[in-house]
PDB file of C-alpha atoms in Angstrom:
ATOM      1  CA  UNK A   1       0.000   0.000   0.000  1.00  0.00           C
ATOM      2  CA  UNK A   2       2.879   2.361   0.752  1.00  0.00           C
ATOM      3  CA  UNK A   3       4.233   1.711  -2.776  1.00  0.00           C
ATOM      4  CA  UNK A   4       0.910   2.706  -4.304  1.00  0.00           C
ATOM      5  CA  UNK A   5       0.880   5.924  -2.297  1.00  0.00           C
ATOM      6  CA  UNK A   6       4.396   6.760  -3.450  1.00  0.00           C
ATOM      7  CA  UNK A   7       3.444   6.103  -7.091  1.00  0.00           C
ATOM      8  CA  UNK A   8       0.386   8.338  -6.825  1.00  0.00           C
ATOM      9  CA  UNK A   9       2.476  11.107  -5.284  1.00  0.00           C
ATOM     10  CA  UNK A  10       5.072  10.842  -8.084  1.00  0.00           C
ATOM     11  CA  UNK A  11       2.380  10.954 -10.751  1.00  0.00           C
ATOM     12  CA  UNK A  12       0.676  13.975  -9.239  1.00  0.00           C
ATOM     13  CA  UNK A  13       4.034  15.739  -8.850  1.00  0.00           C
ATOM     14  CA  UNK A  14       4.833  15.040 -12.517  1.00  0.00           C
ATOM     15  CA  UNK A  15       1.493  16.465 -13.628  1.00  0.00           C
ATOM     16  CA  UNK A  16       2.101  19.612 -11.605  1.00  0.00           C
ATOM     17  CA  UNK A  17       5.571  20.078 -13.096  1.00  0.00           C
ATOM     18  CA  UNK A  18       4.268  19.447 -16.604  1.00  0.00           C
ATOM     19  CA  UNK A  19       1.398  21.864 -16.045  1.00  0.00           C
ATOM     20  CA  UNK A  20       3.759  24.566 -14.835  1.00  0.00           C
ATOM     21  CA  UNK A  21       5.933  24.119 -17.935  1.00  0.00           C
ATOM     22  CA  UNK A  22       2.920  24.392 -20.229  1.00  0.00           C
ATOM     23  CA  UNK A  23       1.819  27.553 -18.424  1.00  0.00           C
ATOM     24  CA  UNK A  24       5.257  29.088 -18.920  1.00  0.00           C
ATOM     25  CA  UNK A  25       5.265  28.065 -22.619  1.00  0.00           C
ATOM     26  CA  UNK A  26       1.771  29.475 -23.220  1.00  0.00           C
ATOM     27  CA  UNK A  27       2.665  32.735 -21.524  1.00  0.00           C
ATOM     28  CA  UNK A  28       5.506  33.316 -24.028  1.00  0.00           C
ATOM     29  CA  UNK A  29       4.483  35.271 -27.118  1.00  0.00           C
ATOM     30  CA  UNK A  30       6.578  36.221 -30.135  1.00  0.00           C
ATOM     31  CA  UNK A  31       6.602  39.824 -31.401  1.00  0.00           C
ATOM     32  CA  UNK A  32       4.031  40.624 -34.035  1.00  0.00           C
ATOM     33  CA  UNK A  33       6.478  41.082 -36.918  1.00  0.00           C
ATOM     34  CA  UNK A  34       8.063  37.679 -36.120  1.00  0.00           C
ATOM     35  CA  UNK A  35       4.853  35.722 -35.525  1.00  0.00           C
ATOM     36  CA  UNK A  36       3.275  36.828 -38.812  1.00  0.00           C
ATOM     37  CA  UNK A  37       2.481  33.700 -40.902  1.00  0.00           C
ATOM     38  CA  UNK A  38       4.375  33.389 -44.170  1.00  0.00           C
ATOM     39  CA  UNK A  39       2.608  31.992 -47.242  1.00  0.00           C
ATOM     40  CA  UNK A  40       4.163  28.924 -48.909  1.00  0.00           C
ATOM     41  CA  UNK A  41       6.494  29.540 -51.831  1.00  0.00           C
ATOM     42  CA  UNK A  42       4.190  27.763 -54.281  1.00  0.00           C
ATOM     43  CA  UNK A  43       1.239  29.919 -53.223  1.00  0.00           C
ATOM     44  CA  UNK A  44       3.099  33.160 -53.972  1.00  0.00           C
ATOM     45  CA  UNK A  45       2.544  32.605 -57.708  1.00  0.00           C
ATOM     46  CA  UNK A  46      -1.259  32.514 -57.462  1.00  0.00           C
ATOM     47  CA  UNK A  47      -3.505  35.545 -57.656  1.00  0.00           C
ATOM     48  CA  UNK A  48      -5.374  34.578 -54.498  1.00  0.00           C
ATOM     49  CA  UNK A  49      -2.150  34.431 -52.496  1.00  0.00           C
ATOM     50  CA  UNK A  50      -1.180  37.816 -53.914  1.00  0.00           C
ATOM     51  CA  UNK A  51      -4.476  39.398 -52.828  1.00  0.00           C
ATOM     52  CA  UNK A  52      -4.248  37.750 -49.412  1.00  0.00           C
ATOM     53  CA  UNK A  53      -0.706  39.042 -48.895  1.00  0.00           C
ATOM     54  CA  UNK A  54      -1.637  42.519 -50.081  1.00  0.00           C
ATOM     55  CA  UNK A  55      -4.660  42.728 -47.765  1.00  0.00           C
ATOM     56  CA  UNK A  56      -2.727  41.589 -44.675  1.00  0.00           C
ATOM     57  CA  UNK A  57      -1.671  44.352 -42.244  1.00  0.00           C
ATOM     58  CA  UNK A  58       1.878  45.671 -42.623  1.00  0.00           C
ATOM     59  CA  UNK A  59       4.503  44.901 -39.977  1.00  0.00           C
ATOM     60  CA  UNK A  60       4.962  47.417 -37.145  1.00  0.00           C
ATOM     61  CA  UNK A  61       7.366  50.292 -37.776  1.00  0.00           C
ATOM     62  CA  UNK A  62      10.901  50.013 -36.481  1.00  0.00           C
ATOM     63  CA  UNK A  63      11.794  51.685 -33.239  1.00  0.00           C
ATOM     64  CA  UNK A  64      13.984  54.766 -32.996  1.00  0.00           C
ATOM     65  CA  UNK A  65      17.082  52.821 -31.953  1.00  0.00           C
ATOM     66  CA  UNK A  66      16.778  50.426 -34.955  1.00  0.00           C
ATOM     67  CA  UNK A  67      17.902  52.867 -37.638  1.00  0.00           C
ATOM     68  CA  UNK A  68      19.583  50.299 -39.878  1.00  0.00           C
ATOM     69  CA  UNK A  69      17.623  47.209 -40.918  1.00  0.00           C
ATOM     70  CA  UNK A  70      19.318  43.859 -41.168  1.00  0.00           C
ATOM     71  CA  UNK A  71      20.477  42.978 -44.728  1.00  0.00           C
ATOM     72  CA  UNK A  72      18.855  39.547 -44.459  1.00  0.00           C
ATOM     73  CA  UNK A  73      15.488  41.187 -43.722  1.00  0.00           C
ATOM     74  CA  UNK A  74      15.965  43.511 -46.705  1.00  0.00           C
ATOM     75  CA  UNK A  75      16.621  40.483 -48.914  1.00  0.00           C
ATOM     76  CA  UNK A  76      13.419  38.832 -47.642  1.00  0.00           C
ATOM     77  CA  UNK A  77      11.347  41.939 -48.359  1.00  0.00           C
ATOM     78  CA  UNK A  78      12.947  42.219 -51.822  1.00  0.00           C
ATOM     79  CA  UNK A  79      12.181  38.587 -52.682  1.00  0.00           C
ATOM     80  CA  UNK A  80       8.592  38.960 -51.407  1.00  0.00           C
ATOM     81  CA  UNK A  81       8.112  41.984 -53.629  1.00  0.00           C
ATOM     82  CA  UNK A  82       9.334  40.061 -56.693  1.00  0.00           C
ATOM     83  CA  UNK A  83       7.104  37.088 -55.865  1.00  0.00           C
ATOM     84  CA  UNK A  84       4.119  39.445 -55.589  1.00  0.00           C
ATOM     85  CA  UNK A  85       4.904  40.937 -59.009  1.00  0.00           C
ATOM     86  CA  UNK A  86       5.193  37.510 -60.672  1.00  0.00           C
ATOM     87  CA  UNK A  87       1.450  36.726 -60.988  1.00  0.00           C
ATOM     88  CA  UNK A  88       0.591  40.178 -62.320  1.00  0.00           C
ATOM     89  CA  UNK A  89       2.680  39.569 -65.473  1.00  0.00           C
ATOM     90  CA  UNK A  90       0.902  36.345 -66.437  1.00  0.00           C
ATOM     91  CA  UNK A  91       3.935  35.101 -68.421  1.00  0.00           C
ATOM     92  CA  UNK A  92       5.102  31.518 -68.430  1.00  0.00           C
ATOM     93  CA  UNK A  93       8.790  31.394 -67.426  1.00  0.00           C
ATOM     94  CA  UNK A  94       9.427  28.974 -70.306  1.00  0.00           C
ATOM     95  CA  UNK A  95       8.724  31.842 -72.699  1.00  0.00           C
ATOM     96  CA  UNK A  96      12.011  33.392 -71.598  1.00  0.00           C
ATOM     97  CA  UNK A  97      13.868  30.327 -72.886  1.00  0.00           C
ATOM     98  CA  UNK A  98      11.920  30.300 -76.156  1.00  0.00           C
ATOM     99  CA  UNK A  99      12.698  33.930 -76.823  1.00  0.00           C
ATOM    100  CA  UNK A 100      16.294  33.650 -75.615  1.00  0.00           C
ATOM    101  CA  UNK A 101      17.060  31.182 -78.432  1.00  0.00           C
ATOM    102  CA  UNK A 102      16.664  34.068 -80.883  1.00  0.00           C
ATOM    103  CA  UNK A 103      19.232  36.048 -78.876  1.00  0.00           C
ATOM    104  CA  UNK A 104      21.894  33.329 -78.949  1.00  0.00           C
ATOM    105  CA  UNK A 105      23.426  34.352 -82.341  1.00  0.00           C
ATOM    106  CA  UNK A 106      24.100  37.808 -80.893  1.00  0.00           C
ATOM    107  CA  UNK A 107      24.828  37.099 -77.203  1.00  0.00           C
ATOM    108  CA  UNK A 108      25.761  33.410 -77.118  1.00  0.00           C
ATOM    109  CA  UNK A 109      24.869  31.005 -74.318  1.00  0.00           C
ATOM    110  CA  UNK A 110      25.075  33.692 -71.646  1.00  0.00           C
ATOM    111  CA  UNK A 111      22.923  35.435 -69.096  1.00  0.00           C
ATOM    112  CA  UNK A 112      22.799  38.448 -71.426  1.00  0.00           C
ATOM    113  CA  UNK A 113      20.633  36.449 -73.836  1.00  0.00           C
ATOM    114  CA  UNK A 114      18.261  35.488 -71.015  1.00  0.00           C
ATOM    115  CA  UNK A 115      18.097  39.065 -69.699  1.00  0.00           C
ATOM    116  CA  UNK A 116      17.430  40.450 -73.190  1.00  0.00           C
ATOM    117  CA  UNK A 117      14.574  37.967 -73.609  1.00  0.00           C
ATOM    118  CA  UNK A 118      13.100  38.959 -70.251  1.00  0.00           C
ATOM    119  CA  UNK A 119      13.245  42.656 -71.152  1.00  0.00           C
ATOM    120  CA  UNK A 120      11.534  41.977 -74.478  1.00  0.00           C
ATOM    121  CA  UNK A 121       8.726  40.239 -72.586  1.00  0.00           C
ATOM    122  CA  UNK A 122       8.278  43.311 -70.414  1.00  0.00           C
ATOM    123  CA  UNK A 123       9.960  41.865 -67.325  1.00  0.00           C
ATOM    124  CA  UNK A 124      12.905  42.978 -65.284  1.00  0.00           C
ATOM    125  CA  UNK A 125      16.359  41.904 -66.555  1.00  0.00           C
ATOM    126  CA  UNK A 126      16.742  40.009 -63.277  1.00  0.00           C
ATOM    127  CA  UNK A 127      13.926  37.676 -64.367  1.00  0.00           C
ATOM    128  CA  UNK A 128      16.370  36.016 -66.742  1.00  0.00           C
ATOM    129  CA  UNK A 129      18.358  34.761 -63.767  1.00  0.00           C
ATOM    130  CA  UNK A 130      15.633  32.161 -63.149  1.00  0.00           C
ATOM    131  CA  UNK A 131      17.500  30.022 -65.707  1.00  0.00           C
ATOM    132  CA  UNK A 132      21.173  29.340 -66.308  1.00  0.00           C
ATOM    133  CA  UNK A 133      23.085  29.249 -69.620  1.00  0.00           C
ATOM    134  CA  UNK A 134      23.100  25.446 -69.327  1.00  0.00           C
ATOM    135  CA  UNK A 135      19.298  25.466 -69.209  1.00  0.00           C
ATOM    136  CA  UNK A 136      19.356  27.428 -72.461  1.00  0.00           C
ATOM    137  CA  UNK A 137      21.612  24.827 -74.121  1.00  0.00           C
ATOM    138  CA  UNK A 138      19.384  21.958 -72.983  1.00  0.00           C
ATOM    139  CA  UNK A 139      16.301  23.812 -74.183  1.00  0.00           C
ATOM    140  CA  UNK A 140      17.932  24.210 -77.596  1.00  0.00           C
ATOM    141  CA  UNK A 141      18.585  20.456 -77.775  1.00  0.00           C
ATOM    142  CA  UNK A 142      14.980  19.642 -76.828  1.00  0.00           C
ATOM    143  CA  UNK A 143      13.516  22.108 -79.328  1.00  0.00           C
ATOM    144  CA  UNK A 144      15.659  20.780 -82.187  1.00  0.00           C
ATOM    145  CA  UNK A 145      14.676  17.208 -81.356  1.00  0.00           C
ATOM    146  CA  UNK A 146      11.009  18.188 -81.644  1.00  0.00           C
ATOM    147  CA  UNK A 147      11.798  19.940 -84.932  1.00  0.00           C
ATOM    148  CA  UNK A 148      13.431  16.754 -86.231  1.00  0.00           C
ATOM    149  CA  UNK A 149      10.235  14.845 -85.422  1.00  0.00           C
ATOM    150  CA  UNK A 150       8.250  17.389 -87.436  1.00  0.00           C
ATOM    151  CA  UNK A 151      10.644  17.331 -90.419  1.00  0.00           C
ATOM    152  CA  UNK A 152      11.071  13.545 -90.618  1.00  0.00           C
ATOM    153  CA  UNK A 153       7.860  12.860 -92.633  1.00  0.00           C
ATOM    154  CA  UNK A 154       8.995  15.382 -95.292  1.00  0.00           C
ATOM    155  CA  UNK A 155      12.478  13.965 -95.937  1.00  0.00           C
ATOM    156  CA  UNK A 156      11.448  11.335 -98.550  1.00  0.00           C
ATOM    157  CA  UNK A 157      12.817   8.371 -96.605  1.00  0.00           C
ATOM    158  CA  UNK A 158      10.728   5.838 -98.528  1.00  0.00           C
ATOM    159  CA  UNK A 159      12.766   3.323-100.480  1.00  0.00           C
ATOM    160  CA  UNK A 160      15.860   3.686 -98.259  1.00  0.00           C
ATOM    161  CA  UNK A 161      17.183   1.098 -95.866  1.00  0.00           C
ATOM    162  CA  UNK A 162      17.563   1.779 -92.166  1.00  0.00           C
ATOM    163  CA  UNK A 163      21.216   2.815 -92.401  1.00  0.00           C
ATOM    164  CA  UNK A 164      20.577   5.373 -95.136  1.00  0.00           C
ATOM    165  CA  UNK A 165      17.580   6.789 -93.255  1.00  0.00           C
ATOM    166  CA  UNK A 166      19.693   7.245 -90.149  1.00  0.00           C
ATOM    167  CA  UNK A 167      22.305   9.053 -92.213  1.00  0.00           C
ATOM    168  CA  UNK A 168      19.735  11.448 -93.693  1.00  0.00           C
ATOM    169  CA  UNK A 169      18.220  12.199 -90.271  1.00  0.00           C
ATOM    170  CA  UNK A 170      21.610  12.812 -88.707  1.00  0.00           C
ATOM    171  CA  UNK A 171      22.565  15.206 -91.510  1.00  0.00           C
ATOM    172  CA  UNK A 172      19.337  17.124 -90.959  1.00  0.00           C
ATOM    173  CA  UNK A 173      20.017  17.335 -87.209  1.00  0.00           C
ATOM    174  CA  UNK A 174      23.509  18.669 -87.883  1.00  0.00           C
ATOM    175  CA  UNK A 175      22.084  21.362 -90.174  1.00  0.00           C
ATOM    176  CA  UNK A 176      20.125  22.815 -87.215  1.00  0.00           C
ATOM    177  CA  UNK A 177      23.431  23.989 -85.705  1.00  0.00           C
ATOM    178  CA  UNK A 178      24.117  26.447 -88.538  1.00  0.00           C
ATOM    179  CA  UNK A 179      22.533  29.557 -86.906  1.00  0.00           C
ATOM    180  CA  UNK A 180      24.418  29.058 -83.621  1.00  0.00           C
ATOM    181  CA  UNK A 181      27.596  27.352 -84.824  1.00  0.00           C
ATOM    182  CA  UNK A 182      29.674  30.409 -83.883  1.00  0.00           C
ATOM    183  CA  UNK A 183      28.791  29.867 -80.211  1.00  0.00           C
ATOM    184  CA  UNK A 184      28.323  26.094 -80.193  1.00  0.00           C
ATOM    185  CA  UNK A 185      31.854  25.498 -78.870  1.00  0.00           C
ATOM    186  CA  UNK A 186      30.851  27.352 -75.694  1.00  0.00           C
ATOM    187  CA  UNK A 187      27.668  25.267 -75.478  1.00  0.00           C
ATOM    188  CA  UNK A 188      29.659  22.043 -75.805  1.00  0.00           C
ATOM    189  CA  UNK A 189      32.043  23.252 -73.103  1.00  0.00           C
ATOM    190  CA  UNK A 190      29.139  23.911 -70.739  1.00  0.00           C
ATOM    191  CA  UNK A 191      27.726  20.445 -71.318  1.00  0.00           C
ATOM    192  CA  UNK A 192      31.117  18.739 -70.872  1.00  0.00           C
ATOM    193  CA  UNK A 193      31.652  19.941 -67.302  1.00  0.00           C
ATOM    194  CA  UNK A 194      31.714  17.139 -64.717  1.00  0.00           C
ATOM    195  CA  UNK A 195      28.478  18.369 -63.141  1.00  0.00           C
ATOM    196  CA  UNK A 196      26.521  18.480 -66.425  1.00  0.00           C
ATOM    197  CA  UNK A 197      28.144  15.560 -68.252  1.00  0.00           C
ATOM    198  CA  UNK A 198      25.664  12.851 -67.081  1.00  0.00           C
ATOM    199  CA  UNK A 199      22.617  14.826 -68.225  1.00  0.00           C
ATOM    200  CA  UNK A 200      24.325  15.831 -71.485  1.00  0.00           C
ATOM    201  CA  UNK A 201      25.127  12.197 -72.243  1.00  0.00           C
ATOM    202  CA  UNK A 202      21.533  11.214 -71.462  1.00  0.00           C
ATOM    203  CA  UNK A 203      20.192  13.840 -73.892  1.00  0.00           C
ATOM    204  CA  UNK A 204      22.595  12.731 -76.652  1.00  0.00           C
ATOM    205  CA  UNK A 205      21.599   9.094 -76.078  1.00  0.00           C
ATOM    206  CA  UNK A 206      17.955  10.080 -76.382  1.00  0.00           C
ATOM    207  CA  UNK A 207      18.771  11.898 -79.627  1.00  0.00           C
ATOM    208  CA  UNK A 208      20.382   8.882 -81.303  1.00  0.00           C
ATOM    209  CA  UNK A 209      17.602   6.622 -79.995  1.00  0.00           C
ATOM    210  CA  UNK A 210      14.952   8.888 -81.516  1.00  0.00           C
ATOM    211  CA  UNK A 211      16.876   8.981 -84.812  1.00  0.00           C
ATOM    212  CA  UNK A 212      16.939   5.178 -84.898  1.00  0.00           C
ATOM    213  CA  UNK A 213      13.220   5.028 -84.129  1.00  0.00           C
ATOM    214  CA  UNK A 214      12.351   7.546 -86.838  1.00  0.00           C
ATOM    215  CA  UNK A 215      14.457   5.536 -89.281  1.00  0.00           C
ATOM    216  CA  UNK A 216      12.409   2.395 -88.609  1.00  0.00           C
ATOM    217  CA  UNK A 217      14.720   0.591 -86.201  1.00  0.00           C
ATOM    218  CA  UNK A 218      12.412  -1.474 -84.003  1.00  0.00           C
ATOM    219  CA  UNK A 219      15.027  -3.687 -82.407  1.00  0.00           C
ATOM    220  CA  UNK A 220      14.325  -4.654 -78.799  1.00  0.00           C
ATOM    221  CA  UNK A 221      16.554  -3.242 -76.052  1.00  0.00           C
ATOM    222  CA  UNK A 222      17.402  -6.786 -75.027  1.00  0.00           C
ATOM    223  CA  UNK A 223      19.294  -7.276 -78.271  1.00  0.00           C
ATOM    224  CA  UNK A 224      23.060  -6.609 -78.129  1.00  0.00           C
ATOM    225  CA  UNK A 225      22.862  -4.808 -81.485  1.00  0.00           C
ATOM    226  CA  UNK A 226      20.518  -2.227 -79.899  1.00  0.00           C
ATOM    227  CA  UNK A 227      23.287  -0.768 -77.740  1.00  0.00           C
ATOM    228  CA  UNK A 228      26.058  -1.410 -80.251  1.00  0.00           C
ATOM    229  CA  UNK A 229      24.300   0.619 -82.949  1.00  0.00           C
ATOM    230  CA  UNK A 230      23.418   3.522 -80.674  1.00  0.00           C
ATOM    231  CA  UNK A 231      26.873   3.678 -79.114  1.00  0.00           C
ATOM    232  CA  UNK A 232      28.401   3.873 -82.583  1.00  0.00           C
ATOM    233  CA  UNK A 233      25.935   6.580 -83.621  1.00  0.00           C
ATOM    234  CA  UNK A 234      26.681   8.553 -80.456  1.00  0.00           C
ATOM    235  CA  UNK A 235      30.402   8.604 -81.211  1.00  0.00           C
ATOM    236  CA  UNK A 236      29.696   9.540 -84.826  1.00  0.00           C
ATOM    237  CA  UNK A 237      27.395  12.405 -83.870  1.00  0.00           C
ATOM    238  CA  UNK A 238      29.861  13.905 -81.380  1.00  0.00           C
ATOM    239  CA  UNK A 239      32.604  13.650 -84.025  1.00  0.00           C
ATOM    240  CA  UNK A 240      30.329  15.450 -86.510  1.00  0.00           C
ATOM    241  CA  UNK A 241      29.668  18.259 -84.018  1.00  0.00           C
ATOM    242  CA  UNK A 242      33.415  18.666 -83.481  1.00  0.00           C
ATOM    243  CA  UNK A 243      33.941  18.764 -87.261  1.00  0.00           C
ATOM    244  CA  UNK A 244      31.205  21.409 -87.596  1.00  0.00           C
ATOM    245  CA  UNK A 245      33.090  23.827 -85.337  1.00  0.00           C
ATOM    246  CA  UNK A 246      35.592  24.487 -88.153  1.00  0.00           C
ATOM    247  CA  UNK A 247      33.068  24.258 -91.002  1.00  0.00           C
ATOM    248  CA  UNK A 248      32.712  27.520 -92.961  1.00  0.00           C
ATOM    249  CA  UNK A 249      30.310  26.243 -95.620  1.00  0.00           C
ATOM    250  CA  UNK A 250      26.695  27.324 -95.936  1.00  0.00           C
ATOM    251  CA  UNK A 251      24.281  25.261 -93.835  1.00  0.00           C
ATOM    252  CA  UNK A 252      27.231  23.082 -92.773  1.00  0.00           C
ATOM    253  CA  UNK A 253      27.203  21.121 -96.039  1.00  0.00           C
ATOM    254  CA  UNK A 254      30.799  19.973 -95.523  1.00  0.00           C
ATOM    255  CA  UNK A 255      29.806  18.456 -92.183  1.00  0.00           C
ATOM    256  CA  UNK A 256      26.860  16.700 -93.803  1.00  0.00           C
ATOM    257  CA  UNK A 257      29.221  15.233 -96.410  1.00  0.00           C
ATOM    258  CA  UNK A 258      31.481  14.169 -93.538  1.00  0.00           C
ATOM    259  CA  UNK A 259      28.581  12.254 -91.981  1.00  0.00           C
ATOM    260  CA  UNK A 260      27.719  10.643 -95.337  1.00  0.00           C
ATOM    261  CA  UNK A 261      31.317   9.459 -95.809  1.00  0.00           C
ATOM    262  CA  UNK A 262      31.444   7.958 -92.329  1.00  0.00           C
ATOM    263  CA  UNK A 263      28.255   6.013 -93.008  1.00  0.00           C
ATOM    264  CA  UNK A 264      29.664   4.663 -96.251  1.00  0.00           C
ATOM    265  CA  UNK A 265      32.792   3.564 -94.439  1.00  0.00           C
ATOM    266  CA  UNK A 266      30.783   1.814 -91.735  1.00  0.00           C
ATOM    267  CA  UNK A 267      28.618   0.054 -94.279  1.00  0.00           C
ATOM    268  CA  UNK A 268      31.721  -1.047 -96.137  1.00  0.00           C
ATOM    269  CA  UNK A 269      33.309  -2.378 -92.954  1.00  0.00           C
ATOM    270  CA  UNK A 270      30.045  -4.145 -92.085  1.00  0.00           C
ATOM    271  CA  UNK A 271      30.458  -3.050 -88.483  1.00  0.00           C
ATOM    272  CA  UNK A 272      27.339  -0.962 -88.201  1.00  0.00           C
ATOM    273  CA  UNK A 273      25.574  -2.631 -85.318  1.00  0.00           C
ATOM    274  CA  UNK A 274      25.007  -5.907 -87.165  1.00  0.00           C
ATOM    275  CA  UNK A 275      26.907  -9.192 -86.938  1.00  0.00           C
ATOM    276  CA  UNK A 276      29.556  -9.868 -89.537  1.00  0.00           C
ATOM    277  CA  UNK A 277      28.836 -12.673 -92.032  1.00  0.00           C
ATOM    278  CA  UNK A 278      30.296 -16.045 -91.088  1.00  0.00           C
ATOM    279  CA  UNK A 279      33.578 -16.889 -92.791  1.00  0.00           C
ATOM    280  CA  UNK A 280      33.425 -19.360 -95.679  1.00  0.00           C
ATOM    281  CA  UNK A 281      34.197 -22.974 -94.820  1.00  0.00           C
ATOM    282  CA  UNK A 282      37.767 -24.062 -95.506  1.00  0.00           C
ATOM    283  CA  UNK A 283      38.365 -25.780 -98.796  1.00  0.00           C
ATOM    284  CA  UNK A 284      39.339 -29.430 -98.629  1.00  0.00           C
ATOM    285  CA  UNK A 285      42.573 -30.295-100.390  1.00  0.00           C
ATOM    286  CA  UNK A 286      42.179 -32.453-103.494  1.00  0.00           C
ATOM    287  CA  UNK A 287      42.743 -36.165-102.981  1.00  0.00           C
ATOM    288  CA  UNK A 288      46.137 -37.532-104.069  1.00  0.00           C
ATOM    289  CA  UNK A 289      46.257 -39.278-107.470  1.00  0.00           C
ATOM    290  CA  UNK A 290      45.728 -42.995-107.400  1.00  0.00           C
ATOM    291  CA  UNK A 291      48.681 -45.042-108.601  1.00  0.00           C
ATOM    292  CA  UNK A 292      48.275 -46.887-111.844  1.00  0.00           C
ATOM    293  CA  UNK A 293      48.621 -50.596-111.764  1.00  0.00           C
ATOM    294  CA  UNK A 294      50.926 -52.162-114.346  1.00  0.00           C
ATOM    295  CA  UNK A 295      49.772 -54.738-116.862  1.00  0.00           C
TER     296      UNK A 295
END
């Protein structure tokens, strides 16, 4: 019985201590400008969140001894102001990338091209900093892949075998580099950095896979020739891009002839993703002459 009494006393004492702590916690209140709820980042881009933020009461003015505001607080107010201005424009951020592609021949793969596109859309030049020059290069690769899908039905590929179709499609893809070939070396350098190399390789692999599909290659991925053909095409395409950097012809015709010659060489070597023909069986030596028997 004494043990039960001790247990009851300990429990009641614990409840009292816990209650005191809760009373102390509830009595603590944050200042008004610190306890103001902040809207989620995703909600800042909606019109309702903008109206709700605009209708909320402003924070209390600073006291007389706080003459200089903290730089971190200034950065927060600056970012909130930009997030409030975002929904009023009604512009999709992807439009900056679309328009920046037209600025690449003049500004290259730089932030100047993105800022010029943002200004043309009526935004602040700082709006171009939403994307990086590498995003602009990847957007160019995606747009040209979609353009190749649109141009493939008009290339008169009927009557050609799969290898010749792949050659024609690769030459057409190389021709898309002509408007930006002056700055394409910088784009290749951006994609070859260790941080961006995995994604660049994945996009190039997708390119050669789509070229094979458009050419009529329906080989299953479980086949060893599936990866052998695409690996060979990937090396050929990167070699063609490197050749195009020194090409001064119109529409990169010399580079297209370079691709055509490489395909002819691969077809001649019979090493284009298909097994070589079996060697002919060895010829049996003729039998020795039979001796003549005398009469």
